[in-house]
CSV table of C-alpha atoms in Angstrom, one decimal:
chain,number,residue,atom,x,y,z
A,211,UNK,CA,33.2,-1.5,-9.2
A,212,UNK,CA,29.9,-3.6,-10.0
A,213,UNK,CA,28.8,-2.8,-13.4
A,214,UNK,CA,25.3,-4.3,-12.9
A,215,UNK,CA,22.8,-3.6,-10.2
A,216,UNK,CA,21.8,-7.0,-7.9
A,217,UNK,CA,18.1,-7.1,-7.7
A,218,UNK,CA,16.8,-8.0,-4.1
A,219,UNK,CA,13.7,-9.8,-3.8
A,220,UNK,CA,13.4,-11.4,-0.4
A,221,UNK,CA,16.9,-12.4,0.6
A,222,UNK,CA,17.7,-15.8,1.9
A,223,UNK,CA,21.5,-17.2,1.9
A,224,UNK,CA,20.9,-19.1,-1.7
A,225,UNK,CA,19.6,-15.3,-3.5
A,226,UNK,CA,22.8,-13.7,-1.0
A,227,UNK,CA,24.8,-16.6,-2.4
A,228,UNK,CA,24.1,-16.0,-5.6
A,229,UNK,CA,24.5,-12.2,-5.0
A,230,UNK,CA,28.2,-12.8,-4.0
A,231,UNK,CA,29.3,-14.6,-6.7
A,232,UNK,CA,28.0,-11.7,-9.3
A,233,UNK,CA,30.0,-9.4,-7.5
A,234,UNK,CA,33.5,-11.5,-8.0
A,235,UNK,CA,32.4,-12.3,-11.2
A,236,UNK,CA,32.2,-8.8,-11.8
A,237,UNK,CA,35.5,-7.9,-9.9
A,238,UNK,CA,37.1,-10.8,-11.8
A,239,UNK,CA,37.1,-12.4,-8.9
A,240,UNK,CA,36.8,-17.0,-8.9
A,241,UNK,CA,33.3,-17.3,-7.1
A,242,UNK,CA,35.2,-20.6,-5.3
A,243,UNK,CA,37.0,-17.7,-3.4
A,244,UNK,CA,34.2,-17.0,-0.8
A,245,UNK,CA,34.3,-20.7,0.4
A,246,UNK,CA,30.9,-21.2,0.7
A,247,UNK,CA,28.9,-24.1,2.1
A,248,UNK,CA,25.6,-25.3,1.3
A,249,UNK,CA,23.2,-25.3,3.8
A,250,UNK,CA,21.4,-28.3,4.1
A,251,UNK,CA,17.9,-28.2,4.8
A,252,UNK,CA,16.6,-30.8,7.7
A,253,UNK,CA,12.7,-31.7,7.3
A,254,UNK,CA,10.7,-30.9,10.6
A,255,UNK,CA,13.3,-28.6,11.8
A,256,UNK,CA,12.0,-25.6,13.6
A,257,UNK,CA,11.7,-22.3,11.9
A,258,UNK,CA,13.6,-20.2,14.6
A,259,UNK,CA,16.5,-22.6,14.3
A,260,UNK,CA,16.4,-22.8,10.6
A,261,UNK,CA,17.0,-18.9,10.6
A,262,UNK,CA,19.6,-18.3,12.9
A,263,UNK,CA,21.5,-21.1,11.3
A,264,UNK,CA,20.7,-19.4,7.9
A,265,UNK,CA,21.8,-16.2,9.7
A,266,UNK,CA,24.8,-18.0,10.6
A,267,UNK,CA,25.8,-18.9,7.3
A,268,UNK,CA,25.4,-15.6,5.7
A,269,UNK,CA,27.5,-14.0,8.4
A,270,UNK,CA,30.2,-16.3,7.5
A,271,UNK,CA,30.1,-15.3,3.7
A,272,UNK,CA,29.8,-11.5,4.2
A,273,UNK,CA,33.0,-12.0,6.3
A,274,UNK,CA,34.4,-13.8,3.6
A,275,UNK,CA,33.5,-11.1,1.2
A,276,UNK,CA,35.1,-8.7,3.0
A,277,UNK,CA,38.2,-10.3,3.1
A,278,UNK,CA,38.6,-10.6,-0.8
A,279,UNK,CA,38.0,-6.6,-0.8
A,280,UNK,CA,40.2,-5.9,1.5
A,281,UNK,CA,42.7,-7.6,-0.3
A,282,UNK,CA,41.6,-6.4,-3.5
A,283,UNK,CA,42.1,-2.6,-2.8
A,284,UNK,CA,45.8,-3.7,-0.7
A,285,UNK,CA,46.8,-4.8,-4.0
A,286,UNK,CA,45.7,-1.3,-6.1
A,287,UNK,CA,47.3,0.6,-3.5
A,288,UNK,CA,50.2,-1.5,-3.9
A,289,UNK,CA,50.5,-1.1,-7.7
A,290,UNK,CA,50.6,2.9,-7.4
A,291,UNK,CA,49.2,3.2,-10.7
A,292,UNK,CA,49.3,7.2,-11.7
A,293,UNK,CA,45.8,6.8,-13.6
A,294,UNK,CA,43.5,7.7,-11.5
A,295,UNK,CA,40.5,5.9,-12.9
A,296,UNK,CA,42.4,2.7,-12.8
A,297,UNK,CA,43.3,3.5,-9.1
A,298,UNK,CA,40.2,2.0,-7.5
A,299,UNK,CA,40.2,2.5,-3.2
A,300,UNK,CA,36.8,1.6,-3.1
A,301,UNK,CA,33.8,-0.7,-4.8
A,302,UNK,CA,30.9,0.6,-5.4
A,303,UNK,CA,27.8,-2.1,-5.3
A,304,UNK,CA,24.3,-1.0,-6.9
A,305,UNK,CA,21.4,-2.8,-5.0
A,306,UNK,CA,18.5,-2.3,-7.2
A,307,UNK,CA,14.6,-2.3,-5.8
A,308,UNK,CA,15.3,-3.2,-2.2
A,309,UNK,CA,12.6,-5.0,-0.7
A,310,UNK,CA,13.9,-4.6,2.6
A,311,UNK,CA,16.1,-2.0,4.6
A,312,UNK,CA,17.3,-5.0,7.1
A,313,UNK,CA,18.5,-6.6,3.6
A,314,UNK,CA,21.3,-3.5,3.0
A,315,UNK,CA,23.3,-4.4,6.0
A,316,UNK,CA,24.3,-7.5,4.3
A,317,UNK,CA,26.3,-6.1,1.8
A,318,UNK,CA,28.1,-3.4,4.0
A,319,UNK,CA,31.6,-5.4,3.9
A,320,UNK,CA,33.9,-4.5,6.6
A,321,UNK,CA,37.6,-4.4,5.9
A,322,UNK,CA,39.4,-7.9,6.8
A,323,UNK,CA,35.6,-9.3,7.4
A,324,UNK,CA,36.0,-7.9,11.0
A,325,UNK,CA,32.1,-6.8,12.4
A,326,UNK,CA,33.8,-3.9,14.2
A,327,UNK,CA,36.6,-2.7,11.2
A,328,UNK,CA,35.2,-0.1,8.5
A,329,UNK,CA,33.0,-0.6,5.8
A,330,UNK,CA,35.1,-1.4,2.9
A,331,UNK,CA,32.6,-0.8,0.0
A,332,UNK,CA,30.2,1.7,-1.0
A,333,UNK,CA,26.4,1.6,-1.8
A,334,UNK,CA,23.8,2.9,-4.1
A,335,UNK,CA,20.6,1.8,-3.3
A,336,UNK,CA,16.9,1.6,-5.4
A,337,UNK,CA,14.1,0.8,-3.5
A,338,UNK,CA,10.0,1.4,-4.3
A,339,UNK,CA,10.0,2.0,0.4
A,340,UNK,CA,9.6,5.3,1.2
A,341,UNK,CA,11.1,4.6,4.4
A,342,UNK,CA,14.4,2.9,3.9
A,343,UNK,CA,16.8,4.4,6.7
A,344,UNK,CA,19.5,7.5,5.8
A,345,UNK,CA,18.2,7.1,2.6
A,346,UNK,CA,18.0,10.8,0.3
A,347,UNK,CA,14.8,10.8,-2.0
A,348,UNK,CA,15.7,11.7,-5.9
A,349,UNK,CA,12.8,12.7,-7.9
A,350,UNK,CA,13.2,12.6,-11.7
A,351,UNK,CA,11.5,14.8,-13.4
A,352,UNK,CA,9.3,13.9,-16.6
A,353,UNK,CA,11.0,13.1,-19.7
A,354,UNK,CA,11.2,16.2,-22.3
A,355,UNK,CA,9.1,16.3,-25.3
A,356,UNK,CA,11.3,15.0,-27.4
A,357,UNK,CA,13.0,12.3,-26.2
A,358,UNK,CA,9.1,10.9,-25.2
A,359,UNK,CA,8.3,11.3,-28.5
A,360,UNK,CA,11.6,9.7,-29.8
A,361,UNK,CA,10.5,6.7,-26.7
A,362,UNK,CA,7.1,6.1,-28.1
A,363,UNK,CA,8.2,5.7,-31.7
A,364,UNK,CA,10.9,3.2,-30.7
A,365,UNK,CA,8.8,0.9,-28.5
A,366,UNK,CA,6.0,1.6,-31.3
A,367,UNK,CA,8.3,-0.4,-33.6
A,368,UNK,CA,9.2,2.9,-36.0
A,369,UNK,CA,12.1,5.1,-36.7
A,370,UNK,CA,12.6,7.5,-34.0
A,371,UNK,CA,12.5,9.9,-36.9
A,372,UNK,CA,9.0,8.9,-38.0
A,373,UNK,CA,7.1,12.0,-39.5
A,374,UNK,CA,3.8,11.1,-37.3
A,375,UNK,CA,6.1,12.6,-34.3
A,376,UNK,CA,7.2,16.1,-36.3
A,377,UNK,CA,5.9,18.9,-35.4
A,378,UNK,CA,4.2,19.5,-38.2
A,379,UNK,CA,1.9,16.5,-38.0
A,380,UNK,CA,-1.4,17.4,-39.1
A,381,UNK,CA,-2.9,15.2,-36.6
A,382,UNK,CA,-0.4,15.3,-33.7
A,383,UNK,CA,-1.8,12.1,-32.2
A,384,UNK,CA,1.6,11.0,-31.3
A,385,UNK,CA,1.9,14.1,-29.2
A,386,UNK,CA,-1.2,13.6,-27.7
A,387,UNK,CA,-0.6,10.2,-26.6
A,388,UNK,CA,2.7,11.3,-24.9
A,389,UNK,CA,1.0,14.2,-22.7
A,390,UNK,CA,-2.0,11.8,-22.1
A,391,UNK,CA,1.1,9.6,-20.5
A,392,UNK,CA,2.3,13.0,-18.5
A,393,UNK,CA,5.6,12.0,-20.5
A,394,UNK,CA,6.2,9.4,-17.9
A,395,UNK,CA,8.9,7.3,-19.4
A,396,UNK,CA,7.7,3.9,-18.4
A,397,UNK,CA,3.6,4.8,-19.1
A,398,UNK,CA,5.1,5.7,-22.6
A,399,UNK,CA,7.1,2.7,-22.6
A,400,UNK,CA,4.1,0.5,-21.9
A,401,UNK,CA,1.9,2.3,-24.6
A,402,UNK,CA,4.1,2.3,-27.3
A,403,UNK,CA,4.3,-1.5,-26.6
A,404,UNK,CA,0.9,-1.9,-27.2
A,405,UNK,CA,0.7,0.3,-29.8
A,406,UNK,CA,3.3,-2.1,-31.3
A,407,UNK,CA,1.2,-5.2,-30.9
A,408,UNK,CA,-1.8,-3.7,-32.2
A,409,UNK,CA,-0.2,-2.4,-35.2
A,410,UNK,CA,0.8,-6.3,-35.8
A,411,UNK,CA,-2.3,-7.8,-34.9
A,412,UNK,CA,-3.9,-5.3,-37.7
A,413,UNK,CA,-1.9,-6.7,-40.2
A,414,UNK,CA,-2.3,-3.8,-41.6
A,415,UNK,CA,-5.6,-2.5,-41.9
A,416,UNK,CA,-5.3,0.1,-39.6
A,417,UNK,CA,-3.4,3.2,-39.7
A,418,UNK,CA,-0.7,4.0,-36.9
A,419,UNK,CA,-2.3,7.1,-35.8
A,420,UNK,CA,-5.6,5.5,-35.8
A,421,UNK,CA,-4.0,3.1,-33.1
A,422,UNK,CA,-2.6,6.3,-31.4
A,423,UNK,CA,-5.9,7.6,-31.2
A,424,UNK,CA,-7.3,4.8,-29.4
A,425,UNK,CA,-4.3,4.1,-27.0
A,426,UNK,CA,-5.4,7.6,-26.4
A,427,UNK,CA,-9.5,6.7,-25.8
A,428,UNK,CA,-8.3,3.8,-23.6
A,429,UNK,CA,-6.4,5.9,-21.1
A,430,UNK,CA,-9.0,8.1,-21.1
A,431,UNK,CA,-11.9,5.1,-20.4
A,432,UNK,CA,-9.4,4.2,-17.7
A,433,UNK,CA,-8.9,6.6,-15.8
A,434,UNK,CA,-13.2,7.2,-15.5
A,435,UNK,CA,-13.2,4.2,-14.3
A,436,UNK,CA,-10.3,4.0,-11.7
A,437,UNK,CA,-10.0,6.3,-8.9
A,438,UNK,CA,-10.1,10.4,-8.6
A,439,UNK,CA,-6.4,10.6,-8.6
A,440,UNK,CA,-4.8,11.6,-11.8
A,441,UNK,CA,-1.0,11.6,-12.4
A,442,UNK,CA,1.3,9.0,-14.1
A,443,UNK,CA,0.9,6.0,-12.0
A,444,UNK,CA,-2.7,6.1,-12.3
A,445,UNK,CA,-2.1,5.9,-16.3
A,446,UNK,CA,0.2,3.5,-16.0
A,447,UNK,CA,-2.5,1.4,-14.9
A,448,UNK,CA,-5.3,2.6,-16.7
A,449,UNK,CA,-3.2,1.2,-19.6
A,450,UNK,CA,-2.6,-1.4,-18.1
A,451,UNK,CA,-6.1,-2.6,-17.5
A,452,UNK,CA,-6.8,-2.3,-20.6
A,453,UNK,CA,-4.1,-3.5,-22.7
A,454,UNK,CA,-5.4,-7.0,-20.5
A,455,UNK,CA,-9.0,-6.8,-21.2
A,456,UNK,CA,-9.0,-6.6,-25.3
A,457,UNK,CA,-12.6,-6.0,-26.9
A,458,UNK,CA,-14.0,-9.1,-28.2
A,459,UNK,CA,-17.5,-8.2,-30.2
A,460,UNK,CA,-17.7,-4.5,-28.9
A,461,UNK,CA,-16.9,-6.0,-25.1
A,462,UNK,CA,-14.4,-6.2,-22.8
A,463,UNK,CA,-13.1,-9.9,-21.9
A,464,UNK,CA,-12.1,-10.3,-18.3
A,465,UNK,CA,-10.3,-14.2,-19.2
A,466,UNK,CA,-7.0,-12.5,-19.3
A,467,UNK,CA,-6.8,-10.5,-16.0
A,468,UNK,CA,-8.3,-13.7,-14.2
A,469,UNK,CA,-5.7,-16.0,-16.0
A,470,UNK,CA,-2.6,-13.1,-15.0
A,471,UNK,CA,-4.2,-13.2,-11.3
A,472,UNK,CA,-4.1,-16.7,-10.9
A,473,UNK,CA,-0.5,-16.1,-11.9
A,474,UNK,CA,0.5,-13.9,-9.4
A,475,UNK,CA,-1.4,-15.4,-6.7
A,476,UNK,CA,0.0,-19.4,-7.5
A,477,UNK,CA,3.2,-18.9,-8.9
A,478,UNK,CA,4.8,-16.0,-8.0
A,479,UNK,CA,8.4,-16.9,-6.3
A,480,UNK,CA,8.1,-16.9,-2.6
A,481,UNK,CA,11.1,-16.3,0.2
A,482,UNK,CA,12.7,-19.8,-0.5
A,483,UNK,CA,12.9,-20.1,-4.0
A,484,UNK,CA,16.7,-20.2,-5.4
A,485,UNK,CA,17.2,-17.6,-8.6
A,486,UNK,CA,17.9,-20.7,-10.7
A,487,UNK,CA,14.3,-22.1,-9.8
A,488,UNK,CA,13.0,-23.0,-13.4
A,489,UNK,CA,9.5,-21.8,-14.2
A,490,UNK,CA,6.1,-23.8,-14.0
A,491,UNK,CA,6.2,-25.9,-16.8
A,492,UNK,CA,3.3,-25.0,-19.2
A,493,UNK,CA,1.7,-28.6,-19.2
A,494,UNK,CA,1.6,-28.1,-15.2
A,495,UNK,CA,0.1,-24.4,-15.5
A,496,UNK,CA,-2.3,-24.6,-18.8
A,497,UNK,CA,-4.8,-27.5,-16.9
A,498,UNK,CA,-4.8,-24.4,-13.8
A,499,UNK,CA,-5.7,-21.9,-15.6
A,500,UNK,CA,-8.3,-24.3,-17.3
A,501,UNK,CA,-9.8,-25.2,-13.8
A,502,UNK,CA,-10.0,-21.6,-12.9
A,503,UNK,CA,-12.0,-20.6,-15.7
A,504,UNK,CA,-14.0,-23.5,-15.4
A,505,UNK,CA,-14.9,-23.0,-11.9
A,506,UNK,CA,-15.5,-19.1,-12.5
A,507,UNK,CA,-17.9,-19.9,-16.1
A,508,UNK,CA,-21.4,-19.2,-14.3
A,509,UNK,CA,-19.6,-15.6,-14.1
A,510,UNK,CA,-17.9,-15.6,-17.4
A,511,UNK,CA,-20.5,-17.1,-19.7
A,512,UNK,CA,-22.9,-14.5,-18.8
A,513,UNK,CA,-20.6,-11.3,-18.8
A,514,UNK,CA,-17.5,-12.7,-20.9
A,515,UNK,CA,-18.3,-12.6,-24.8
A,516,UNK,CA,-14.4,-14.2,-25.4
A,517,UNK,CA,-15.9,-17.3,-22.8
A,518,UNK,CA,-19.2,-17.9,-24.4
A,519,UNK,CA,-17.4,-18.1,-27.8
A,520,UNK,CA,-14.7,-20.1,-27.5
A,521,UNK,CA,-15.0,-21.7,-24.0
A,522,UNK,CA,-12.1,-23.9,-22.6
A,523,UNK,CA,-10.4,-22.6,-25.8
A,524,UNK,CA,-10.0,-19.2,-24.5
């Protein structure tokens, strides 16, 4: 049974690959098992071909995978153990926020890697689509009072037995902050976060619940600015926005979103990159982000306080 979800991002055989050998790994299983071989990329080679012989290669290590589980359950049929927990029939694989419902079939193992035999293994699937196929829709419902008030505290960097979130708070800020989140555990995750790194970047000078308070203002500022919708989500990036546009002389900066943009938009790991791609070396990405403030300063010296003050330094 896999004891840790795979997270899919744009499968390709390297990312599948790499998928296969966490679930031997996990099954205490030798990797070397699945006898897989490299594919070896050939420049100017067309992109239909490239697929199908990717496609190709993949099919050959789901097969294999569903050999080694096949065998694996003979032999704990074999051993007729009388615990039942110990008695696995069956493996159970977690594929966590599926990008694609085409990308499930590839971990549907059929006994003796035969396409026709049963499917050996069984699924449970995450996914952010709304339209993933057979799939039933679980909504979790908001966290109770309590345990978001016991979230908050710990992600604020306090006890989660602090006296700002008892009941008998004078100022209740905590609990204010936690509704103004509709006790969303990841909004309240995010904002206690913040609250965290404004309480350090303080050093002190400000009280907690002050900082509570004006987590508080900023969701509020946020939310008359964004849209007309108004539930969790919509917080989440309220907060969001704001935690990435700090106040520099009474005024929002907008260096930070613009740096996290270009980001996204350069580096973020597209369908061929391996899971053990390093990331952009900072003396690679630091002159970027320079040139993109540079060529955006007629905007940012006349609206951006952070900019005029500090210029490339920012």
């Amino acid at each position: 049974m896999s004891n840790k979800p795979l997270t899919l991002n744009r499968l390709n055989f390297e990312r599948y690959a790499h998928s296969l050998g966490e679930i031997c790994r996990q099954l205490d299983v030798n990797p070397q098992r699945l006898k897989l071989n490299p594919i070896v990329r050939i420049p100017g080679e067309d992109e239909a071909v490239a697929s199908l012989r990717m496609e190709r290669h993949m099919g050959e290590a789901r097969a294999q995978m569903g050999k080694i589980l096949t065998v694996l359950q003979k032999q704990d049929t074999a051993s007729k153990r009388r615990d039942f927990e110990e008695n696995h029939t069956s493996v159970l694989i977690v594929l966590d926020d599926v990008a694609s419902p085409s990308d499930i079939e590839w971990f549907q193992f059929r006994r003796g890697g035969k396409d026709r035999s049963e499917q050996i293994n069984d699924l449970l699937i995450t996914s952010r689509l709304i339209d993933v196929p057979g799939a039933m829709t679980v909504s979790v419902p908001p966290l109770e009072k309590k345990e978001a008030l016991k979230l908050l505290l710990t992600e604020s960097d306090l006890s989660s037995k602090h006296t700002l979130g008892a009941n008998d708070n004078k100022d209740k800020l905590a609990q204010m902050l936690v509704m103004e989140c509709m006790f969303h555990p990841l909004t309240i995750k995010f904002a206690g976060r913040w609250v965290s790194l404004k309480r350090a970047t303080s050093k002190g000078q400000k009280d907690t619940n002050e900082i509570f308070g004006e987590v508080c203002v900023a969701i509020a500022k946020g939310m008359e600015e964004g849209n007309d919708k108004n539930d969790a989500v919509d917080v989440l990036y309220a907060l969001l926005g704001k935690a990435m546009s700090p106040l520099v002389r009474g005024d929002e900066t907008r260096v930070v979103r613009l740096c996290f943009a270009a980001l996204i938009d350069v580096f973020y790991a597209n369908e061929t990159t391996s899971p053990s791609t390093s990331s952009v070396p900072l003396e690679i990405a630091t002159p970027f982000f320079l040139n993109v403030v540079k060529a955006e300063k007629d905007i940012l010296s006349k609206k951006d306080k952070l900019f005029h003050a500090s210029k490339e330094r920012s």
